[in-house]
Short mmCIF file of C-alpha atoms in Angstrom, two decimals:
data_model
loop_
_atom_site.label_atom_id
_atom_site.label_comp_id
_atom_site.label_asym_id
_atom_site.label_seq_id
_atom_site.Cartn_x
_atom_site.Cartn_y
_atom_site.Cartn_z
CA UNK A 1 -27.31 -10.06 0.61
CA UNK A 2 -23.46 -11.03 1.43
CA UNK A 3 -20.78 -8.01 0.51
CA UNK A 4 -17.43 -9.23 0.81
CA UNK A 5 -14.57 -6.79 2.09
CA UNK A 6 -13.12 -7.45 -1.44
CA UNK A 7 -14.07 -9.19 -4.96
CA UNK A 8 -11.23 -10.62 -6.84
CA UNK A 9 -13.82 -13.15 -8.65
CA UNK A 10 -15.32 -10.20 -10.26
CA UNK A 11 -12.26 -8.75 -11.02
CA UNK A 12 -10.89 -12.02 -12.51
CA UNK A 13 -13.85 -12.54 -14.55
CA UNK A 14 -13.43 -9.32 -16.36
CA UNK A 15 -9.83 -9.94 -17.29
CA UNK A 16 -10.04 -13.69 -17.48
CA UNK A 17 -9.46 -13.93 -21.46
CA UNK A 18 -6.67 -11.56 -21.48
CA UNK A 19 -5.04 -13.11 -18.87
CA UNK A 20 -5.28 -16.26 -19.64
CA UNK A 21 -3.49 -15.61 -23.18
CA UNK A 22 -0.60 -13.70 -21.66
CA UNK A 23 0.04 -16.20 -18.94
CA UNK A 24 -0.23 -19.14 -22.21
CA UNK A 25 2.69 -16.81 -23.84
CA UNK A 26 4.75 -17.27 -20.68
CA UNK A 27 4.44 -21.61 -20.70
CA UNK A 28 4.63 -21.54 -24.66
CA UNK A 29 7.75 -19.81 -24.14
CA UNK A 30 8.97 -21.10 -20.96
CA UNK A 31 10.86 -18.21 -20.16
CA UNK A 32 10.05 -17.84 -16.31
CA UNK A 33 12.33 -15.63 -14.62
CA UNK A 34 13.61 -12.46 -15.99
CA UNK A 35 11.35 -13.01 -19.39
CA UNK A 36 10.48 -10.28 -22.22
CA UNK A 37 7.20 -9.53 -19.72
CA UNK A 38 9.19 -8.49 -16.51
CA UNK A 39 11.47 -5.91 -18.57
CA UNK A 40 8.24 -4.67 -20.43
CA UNK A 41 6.24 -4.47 -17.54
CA UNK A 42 8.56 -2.58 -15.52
CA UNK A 43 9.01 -0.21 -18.29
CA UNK A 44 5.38 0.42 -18.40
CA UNK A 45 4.96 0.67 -14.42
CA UNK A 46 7.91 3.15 -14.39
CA UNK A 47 5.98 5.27 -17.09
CA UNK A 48 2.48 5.04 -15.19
CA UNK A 49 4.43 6.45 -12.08
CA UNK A 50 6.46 8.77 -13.99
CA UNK A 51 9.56 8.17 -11.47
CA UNK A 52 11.89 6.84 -14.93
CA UNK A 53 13.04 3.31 -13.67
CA UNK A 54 11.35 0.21 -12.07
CA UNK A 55 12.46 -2.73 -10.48
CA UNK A 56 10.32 -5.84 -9.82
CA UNK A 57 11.08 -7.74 -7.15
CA UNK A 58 9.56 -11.00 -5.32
CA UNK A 59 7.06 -8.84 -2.66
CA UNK A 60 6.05 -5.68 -1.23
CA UNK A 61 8.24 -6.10 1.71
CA UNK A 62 11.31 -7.44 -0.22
CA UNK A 63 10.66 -3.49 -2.62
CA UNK A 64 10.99 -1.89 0.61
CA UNK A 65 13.81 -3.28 2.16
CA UNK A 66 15.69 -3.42 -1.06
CA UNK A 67 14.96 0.84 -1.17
CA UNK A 68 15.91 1.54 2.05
CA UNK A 69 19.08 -0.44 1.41
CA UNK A 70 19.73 1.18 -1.88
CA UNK A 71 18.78 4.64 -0.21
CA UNK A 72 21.69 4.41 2.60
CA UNK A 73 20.08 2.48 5.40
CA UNK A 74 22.65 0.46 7.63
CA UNK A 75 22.72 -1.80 10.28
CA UNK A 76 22.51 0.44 13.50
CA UNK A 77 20.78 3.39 11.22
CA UNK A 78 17.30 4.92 12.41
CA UNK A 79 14.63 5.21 10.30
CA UNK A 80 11.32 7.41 11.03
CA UNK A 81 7.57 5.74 10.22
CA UNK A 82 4.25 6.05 10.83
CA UNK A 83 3.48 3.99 13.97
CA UNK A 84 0.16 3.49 11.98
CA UNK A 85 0.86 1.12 8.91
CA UNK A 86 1.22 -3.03 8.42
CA UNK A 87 3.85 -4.40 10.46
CA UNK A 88 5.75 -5.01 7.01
CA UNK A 89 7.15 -1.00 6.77
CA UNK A 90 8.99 -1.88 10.16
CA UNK A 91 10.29 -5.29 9.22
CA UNK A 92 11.96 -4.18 6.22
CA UNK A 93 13.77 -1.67 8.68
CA UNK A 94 14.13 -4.62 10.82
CA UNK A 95 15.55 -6.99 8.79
CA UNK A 96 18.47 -4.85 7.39
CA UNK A 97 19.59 -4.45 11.26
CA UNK A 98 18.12 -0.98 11.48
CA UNK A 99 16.01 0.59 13.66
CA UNK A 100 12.49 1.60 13.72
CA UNK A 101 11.20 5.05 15.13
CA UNK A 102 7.88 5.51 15.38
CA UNK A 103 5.90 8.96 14.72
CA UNK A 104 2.53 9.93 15.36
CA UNK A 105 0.45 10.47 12.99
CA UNK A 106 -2.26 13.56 11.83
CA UNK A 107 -6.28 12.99 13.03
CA UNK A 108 -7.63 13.59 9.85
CA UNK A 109 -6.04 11.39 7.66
CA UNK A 110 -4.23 9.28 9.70
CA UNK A 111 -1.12 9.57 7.26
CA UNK A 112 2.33 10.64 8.99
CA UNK A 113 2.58 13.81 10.78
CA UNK A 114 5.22 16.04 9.16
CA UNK A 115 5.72 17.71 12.74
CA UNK A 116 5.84 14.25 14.48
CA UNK A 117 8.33 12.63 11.49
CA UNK A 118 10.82 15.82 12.02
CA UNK A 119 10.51 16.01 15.77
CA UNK A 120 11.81 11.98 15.48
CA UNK A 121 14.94 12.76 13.43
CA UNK A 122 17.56 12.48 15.41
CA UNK A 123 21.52 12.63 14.52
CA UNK A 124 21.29 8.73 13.28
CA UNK A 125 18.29 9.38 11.09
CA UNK A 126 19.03 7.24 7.67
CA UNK A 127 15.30 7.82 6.30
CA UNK A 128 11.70 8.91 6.54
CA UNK A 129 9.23 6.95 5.46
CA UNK A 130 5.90 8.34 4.69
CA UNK A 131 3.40 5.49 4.14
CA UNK A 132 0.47 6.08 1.37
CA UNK A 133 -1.99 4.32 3.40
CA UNK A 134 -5.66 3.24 2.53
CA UNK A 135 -5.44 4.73 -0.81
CA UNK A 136 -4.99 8.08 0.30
CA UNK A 137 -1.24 10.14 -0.52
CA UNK A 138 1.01 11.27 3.06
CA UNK A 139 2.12 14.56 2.43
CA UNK A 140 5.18 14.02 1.16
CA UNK A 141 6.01 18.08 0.33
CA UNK A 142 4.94 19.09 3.77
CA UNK A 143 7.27 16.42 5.36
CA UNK A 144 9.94 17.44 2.72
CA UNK A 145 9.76 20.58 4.08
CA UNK A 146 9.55 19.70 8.55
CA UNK A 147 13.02 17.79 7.40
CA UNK A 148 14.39 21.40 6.25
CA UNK A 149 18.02 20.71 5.15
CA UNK A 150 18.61 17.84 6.47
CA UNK A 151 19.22 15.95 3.87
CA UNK A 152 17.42 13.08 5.06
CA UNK A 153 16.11 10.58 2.12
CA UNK A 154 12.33 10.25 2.01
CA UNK A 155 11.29 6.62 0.53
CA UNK A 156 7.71 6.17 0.09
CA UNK A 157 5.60 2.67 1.24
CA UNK A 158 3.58 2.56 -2.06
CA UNK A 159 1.81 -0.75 -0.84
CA UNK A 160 -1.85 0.77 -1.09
CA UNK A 161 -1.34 3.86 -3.44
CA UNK A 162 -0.93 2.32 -7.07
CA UNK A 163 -2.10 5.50 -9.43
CA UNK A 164 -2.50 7.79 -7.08
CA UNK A 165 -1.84 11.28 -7.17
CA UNK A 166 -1.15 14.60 -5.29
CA UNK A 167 -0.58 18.52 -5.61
CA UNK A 168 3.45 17.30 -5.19
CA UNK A 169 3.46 14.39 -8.03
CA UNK A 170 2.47 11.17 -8.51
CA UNK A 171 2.97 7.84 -5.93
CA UNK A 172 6.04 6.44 -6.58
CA UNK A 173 7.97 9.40 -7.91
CA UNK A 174 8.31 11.55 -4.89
CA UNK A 175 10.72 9.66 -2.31
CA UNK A 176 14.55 9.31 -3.90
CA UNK A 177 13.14 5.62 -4.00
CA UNK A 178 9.36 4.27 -3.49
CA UNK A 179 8.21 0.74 -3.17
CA UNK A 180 5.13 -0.92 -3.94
CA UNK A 181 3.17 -4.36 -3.66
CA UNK A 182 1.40 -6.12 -5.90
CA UNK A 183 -0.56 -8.36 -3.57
CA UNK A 184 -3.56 -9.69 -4.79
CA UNK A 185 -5.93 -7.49 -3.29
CA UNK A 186 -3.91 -4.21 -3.92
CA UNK A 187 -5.42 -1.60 -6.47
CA UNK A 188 -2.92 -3.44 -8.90
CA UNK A 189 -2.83 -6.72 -7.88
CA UNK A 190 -0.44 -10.06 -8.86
CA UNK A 191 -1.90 -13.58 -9.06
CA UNK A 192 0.54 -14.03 -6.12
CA UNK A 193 3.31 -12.54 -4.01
CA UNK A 194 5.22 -9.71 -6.06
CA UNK A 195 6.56 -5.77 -6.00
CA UNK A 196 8.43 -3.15 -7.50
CA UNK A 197 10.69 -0.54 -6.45
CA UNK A 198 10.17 3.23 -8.53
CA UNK A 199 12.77 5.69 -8.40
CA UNK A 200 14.24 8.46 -10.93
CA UNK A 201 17.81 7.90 -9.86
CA UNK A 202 19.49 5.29 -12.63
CA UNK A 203 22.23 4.38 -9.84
CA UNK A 204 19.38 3.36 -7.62
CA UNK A 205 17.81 1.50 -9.63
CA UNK A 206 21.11 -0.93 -10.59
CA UNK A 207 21.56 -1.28 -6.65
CA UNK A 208 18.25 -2.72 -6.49
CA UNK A 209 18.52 -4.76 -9.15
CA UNK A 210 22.10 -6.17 -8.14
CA UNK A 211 21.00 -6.23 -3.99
CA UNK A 212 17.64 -8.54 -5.40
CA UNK A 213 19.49 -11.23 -7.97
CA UNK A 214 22.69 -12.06 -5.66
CA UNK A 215 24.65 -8.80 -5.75
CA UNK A 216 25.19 -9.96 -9.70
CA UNK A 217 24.59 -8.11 -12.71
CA UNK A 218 26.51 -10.93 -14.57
CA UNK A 219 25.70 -14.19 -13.80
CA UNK A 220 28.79 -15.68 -11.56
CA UNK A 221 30.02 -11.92 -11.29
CA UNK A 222 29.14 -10.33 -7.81
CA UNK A 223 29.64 -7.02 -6.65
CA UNK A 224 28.39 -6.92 -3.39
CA UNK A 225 26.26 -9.34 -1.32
CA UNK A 226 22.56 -9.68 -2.25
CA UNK A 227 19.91 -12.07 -1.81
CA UNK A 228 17.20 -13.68 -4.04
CA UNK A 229 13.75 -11.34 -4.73
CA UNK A 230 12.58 -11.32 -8.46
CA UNK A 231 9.21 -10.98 -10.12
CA UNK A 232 8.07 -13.79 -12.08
CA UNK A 233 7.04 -13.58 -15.48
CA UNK A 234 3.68 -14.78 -14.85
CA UNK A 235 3.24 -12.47 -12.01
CA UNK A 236 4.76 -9.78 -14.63
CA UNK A 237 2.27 -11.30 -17.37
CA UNK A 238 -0.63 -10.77 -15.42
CA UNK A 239 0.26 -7.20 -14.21
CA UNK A 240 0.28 -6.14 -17.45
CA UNK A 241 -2.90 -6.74 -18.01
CA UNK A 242 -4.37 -5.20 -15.02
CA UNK A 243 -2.28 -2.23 -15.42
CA UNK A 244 -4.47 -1.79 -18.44
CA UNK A 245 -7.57 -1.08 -16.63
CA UNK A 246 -5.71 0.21 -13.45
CA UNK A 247 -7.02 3.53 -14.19
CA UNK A 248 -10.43 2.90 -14.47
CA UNK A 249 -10.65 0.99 -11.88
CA UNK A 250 -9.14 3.60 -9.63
CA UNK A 251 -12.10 6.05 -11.25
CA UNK A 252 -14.87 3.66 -9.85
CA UNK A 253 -13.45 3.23 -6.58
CA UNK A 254 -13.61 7.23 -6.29
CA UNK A 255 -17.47 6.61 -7.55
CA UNK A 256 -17.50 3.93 -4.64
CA UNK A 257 -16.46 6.44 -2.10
CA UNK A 258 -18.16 9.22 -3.49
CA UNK A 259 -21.35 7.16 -3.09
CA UNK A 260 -20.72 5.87 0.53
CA UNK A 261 -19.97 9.50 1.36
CA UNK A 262 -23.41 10.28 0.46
CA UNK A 263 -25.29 7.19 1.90
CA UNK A 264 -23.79 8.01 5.35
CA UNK A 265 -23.24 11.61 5.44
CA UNK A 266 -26.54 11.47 7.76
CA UNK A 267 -25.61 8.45 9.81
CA UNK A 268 -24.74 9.92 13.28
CA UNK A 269 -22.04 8.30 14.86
CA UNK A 270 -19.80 7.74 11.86
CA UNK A 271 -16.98 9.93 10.66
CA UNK A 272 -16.41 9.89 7.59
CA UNK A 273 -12.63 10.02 5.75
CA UNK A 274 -12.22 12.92 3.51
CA UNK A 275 -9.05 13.25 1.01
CA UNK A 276 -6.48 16.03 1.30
CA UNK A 277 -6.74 19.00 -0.95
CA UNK A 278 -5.10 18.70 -4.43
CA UNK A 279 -5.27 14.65 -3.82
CA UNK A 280 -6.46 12.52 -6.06
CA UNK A 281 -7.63 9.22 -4.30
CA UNK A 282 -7.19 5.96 -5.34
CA UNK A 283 -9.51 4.50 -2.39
CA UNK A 284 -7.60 1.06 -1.38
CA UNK A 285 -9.74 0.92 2.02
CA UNK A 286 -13.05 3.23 2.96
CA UNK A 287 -12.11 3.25 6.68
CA UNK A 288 -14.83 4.99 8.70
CA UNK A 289 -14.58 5.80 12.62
CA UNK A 290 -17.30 4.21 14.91
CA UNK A 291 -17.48 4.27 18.41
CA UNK A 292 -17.91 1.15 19.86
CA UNK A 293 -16.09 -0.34 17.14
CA UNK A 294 -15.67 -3.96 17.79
CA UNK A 295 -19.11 -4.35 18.49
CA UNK A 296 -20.35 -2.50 15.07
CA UNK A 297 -18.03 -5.15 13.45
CA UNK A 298 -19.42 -8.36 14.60
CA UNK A 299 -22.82 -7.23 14.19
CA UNK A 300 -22.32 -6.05 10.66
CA UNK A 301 -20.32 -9.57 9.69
CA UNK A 302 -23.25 -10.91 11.27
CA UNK A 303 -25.14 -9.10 8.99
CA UNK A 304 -22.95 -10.09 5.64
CA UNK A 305 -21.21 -7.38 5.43
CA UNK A 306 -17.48 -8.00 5.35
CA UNK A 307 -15.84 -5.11 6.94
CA UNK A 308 -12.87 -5.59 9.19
CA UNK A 309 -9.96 -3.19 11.02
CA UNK A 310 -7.02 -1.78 9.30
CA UNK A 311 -5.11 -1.82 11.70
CA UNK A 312 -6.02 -2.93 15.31
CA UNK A 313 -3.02 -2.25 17.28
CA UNK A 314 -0.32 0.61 16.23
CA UNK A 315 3.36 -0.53 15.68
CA UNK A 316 4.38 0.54 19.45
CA UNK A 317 1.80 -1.78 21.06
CA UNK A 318 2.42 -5.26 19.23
CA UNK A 319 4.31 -8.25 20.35
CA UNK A 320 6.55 -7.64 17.93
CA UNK A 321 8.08 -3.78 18.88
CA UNK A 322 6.49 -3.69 22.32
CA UNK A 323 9.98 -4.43 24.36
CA UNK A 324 11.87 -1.37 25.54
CA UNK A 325 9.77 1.24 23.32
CA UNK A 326 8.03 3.74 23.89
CA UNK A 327 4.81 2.64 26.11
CA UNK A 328 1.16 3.10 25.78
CA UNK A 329 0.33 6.92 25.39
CA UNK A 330 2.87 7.94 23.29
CA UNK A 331 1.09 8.09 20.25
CA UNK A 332 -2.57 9.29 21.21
CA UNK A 333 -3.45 10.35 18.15
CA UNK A 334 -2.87 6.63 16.58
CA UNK A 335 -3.54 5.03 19.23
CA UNK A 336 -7.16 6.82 19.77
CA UNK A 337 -7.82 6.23 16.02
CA UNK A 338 -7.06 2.13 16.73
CA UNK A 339 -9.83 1.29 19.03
CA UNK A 340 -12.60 3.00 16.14
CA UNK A 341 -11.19 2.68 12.75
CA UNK A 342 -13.51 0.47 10.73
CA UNK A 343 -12.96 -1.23 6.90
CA UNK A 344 -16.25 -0.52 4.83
CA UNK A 345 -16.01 -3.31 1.67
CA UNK A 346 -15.07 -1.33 -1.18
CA UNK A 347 -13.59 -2.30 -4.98
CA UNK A 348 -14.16 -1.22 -8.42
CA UNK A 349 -16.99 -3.69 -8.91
CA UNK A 350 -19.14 -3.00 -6.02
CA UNK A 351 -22.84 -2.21 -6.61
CA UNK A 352 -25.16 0.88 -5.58
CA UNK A 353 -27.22 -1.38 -4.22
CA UNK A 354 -24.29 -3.33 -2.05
CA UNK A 355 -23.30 -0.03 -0.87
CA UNK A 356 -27.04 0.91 -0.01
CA UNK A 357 -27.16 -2.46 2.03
CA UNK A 358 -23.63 -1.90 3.17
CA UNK A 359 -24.76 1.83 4.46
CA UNK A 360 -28.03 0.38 6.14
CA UNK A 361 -26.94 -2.21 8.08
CA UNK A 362 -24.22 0.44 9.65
CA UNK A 363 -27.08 2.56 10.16
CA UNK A 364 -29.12 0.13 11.96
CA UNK A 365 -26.35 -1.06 14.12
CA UNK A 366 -25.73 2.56 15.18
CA UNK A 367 -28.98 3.99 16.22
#
């Protein structure tokens, strides 16, 4: 038996007709960008997440930088993140001239510390950014609350939280802006590259939408200096019809993890994630702790099993942010969590009897 880390066949195969009549509307109509499916998709994403307006935009990265520039966030500006996310929270901090400051984040769920965000604000602080990572919602309220008065904007990295939910709200409505991305093998995924920013605040929403189609709102009209980052109506097309079945498939990837929980539960040597009280799940990664990680991995690829690392190095230690910031041991908790975090294959179409082989094979390796 072979169990990929991900099955977007199977997940093709049960939309295939559906999609392949919306995405026939889109040629027969040959209206490709801005189209009658980007404005009713976004309507229908913005009621899922219950945050009022949506914006779609060319890429997960692109939604975040666009929010953090509709937010307030300037060249020079500072904004707080976990060090423990894809390099792509950072570069949209990056990229707008900003700068990122890393926080540590909590042992259990390796979501942002709301001690460690506020203890990073300093008097240049333009934004927190708690990052819904693996499925799993930060605590948003908590961190809310560490920033006190501040009156510090919180805008939420959506990337691997579409449809889920927590005692504070829903993900995507809890920031003063969110972002999202649709990448293919997201809990709602595109055909492609696209992503969306949420956010209840109408004003917000027109920024985003001016800053993404060249600071215009009327073509050969601009107000301010944009760039280029729209969905596509056949990404929009095919969204639609996976936001259909989002929920659903959200419930079997609880099942999934519900399942692997008990299969391993036993298992010495393997600890387990668990989800915060009052959250509700949506289960983008099942991201166990081993020790002796790397060497679990290859033998369980060996094995077929298709796990991998998300993410082997924290933010501080790459190439990329390792000049003139803070140095090895300033994160322990993230940093600890690096060298033993391990990617169990999980998706709504995954089998009892993948899972049981899945759940072996880490047993074997292990004793």
């Amino acid at each position: 038996m072979r169990v990929p880390l991900v099955d977007l066949v199977a997940q093709n195969t049960e939309t295939a007709g559906d999609i392949r009549a919306a995405v026939d509307h889109v040629f027969e109509t040959a209206s490709y960008i801005g189209g009658s499916d980007v404005g009713a998709f976004e309507r229908e994403y913005a009621e899922a997440t219950g945050a009022g307006h949506c914006v779609g935009v060319g890429n997960g990265t692109d939604a975040l930088e666009l929010a953090l520039r509709a937010a307030g966030v300037t060249a020079g500006g500072e904004v707080v993140l976990p060090v423990n996310t894809f390099i792509a929270t950072a570069e949209a901090v990056s990229r707008i001239g900003a700068v990122p400051v890393f926080a540590d984040v909590d042992d259990e769920h390796l979501l942002l510390s709301p001690s460690a965000a506020a203890a990073a604000v300093t008097s240049r602080t333009q934004a927190v950014v708690p990052v819904h990572l693996f499925g799993q919602m930060a605590p948003v309220g908590a961190i809310r609350r560490a920033l006190g008065s501040s009156g510090i904007p919180i805008v939420e990295d959506g990337a691997q939280s579409q449809g889920a939910e927590s005692a504070d709200g829903r993900a995507g409505s809890l920031g003063l802006v969110s972002s999202t991305s649709f990448y293919p093998g997201k809990n709602l995924g595109a055909a492609g590259d696209a992503g969306a920013v949420t956010t209840g605040d109408a004003e917000i929403a027109r920024t985003v939408r001016l800053i993404a189609s060249h600071g215009s709102e009327k073509k050969y009209e601009h107000e301010l200096v944009g760039f280029n980052s729209r969905m596509d109506s056949l990404q929009a097309a095919v969204l639609r019809v996976k936001l259909r079945h989002l929920a659903d498939w959200n419930r079997r990837r609880r099942v999934a993890a519900a399942r692997y929980a008990a299969l391993l539960e036993e298992v010495a040597g393997v600890r387990l994630p668990s989800s915060a009280p009052g959250n509700l799940d949506v289960w983008h990664l099942y991201v166990v702790r081993v020790d002796d990680r790397d060497r679990v991995l290859a033998r369980l690829n060996e094995a077929g099993v298709g796990a991998a690392i998300h993410y082997p190095t924290p933010l501080h230690l790459t190439a990329a942010y390792r000049a003139g910031g803070p140095g090895r041991g300033s994160f322990p908790v993230a940093e600890a969590a690096a060298g033993r975090i391990l990617s169990l294959p999980i998706y709504p179409h995954i089998t009892a009897d993948q899972q049981e082989f899945v759940a072996e094979e880490l047993a074997a390796v292990l004793r």
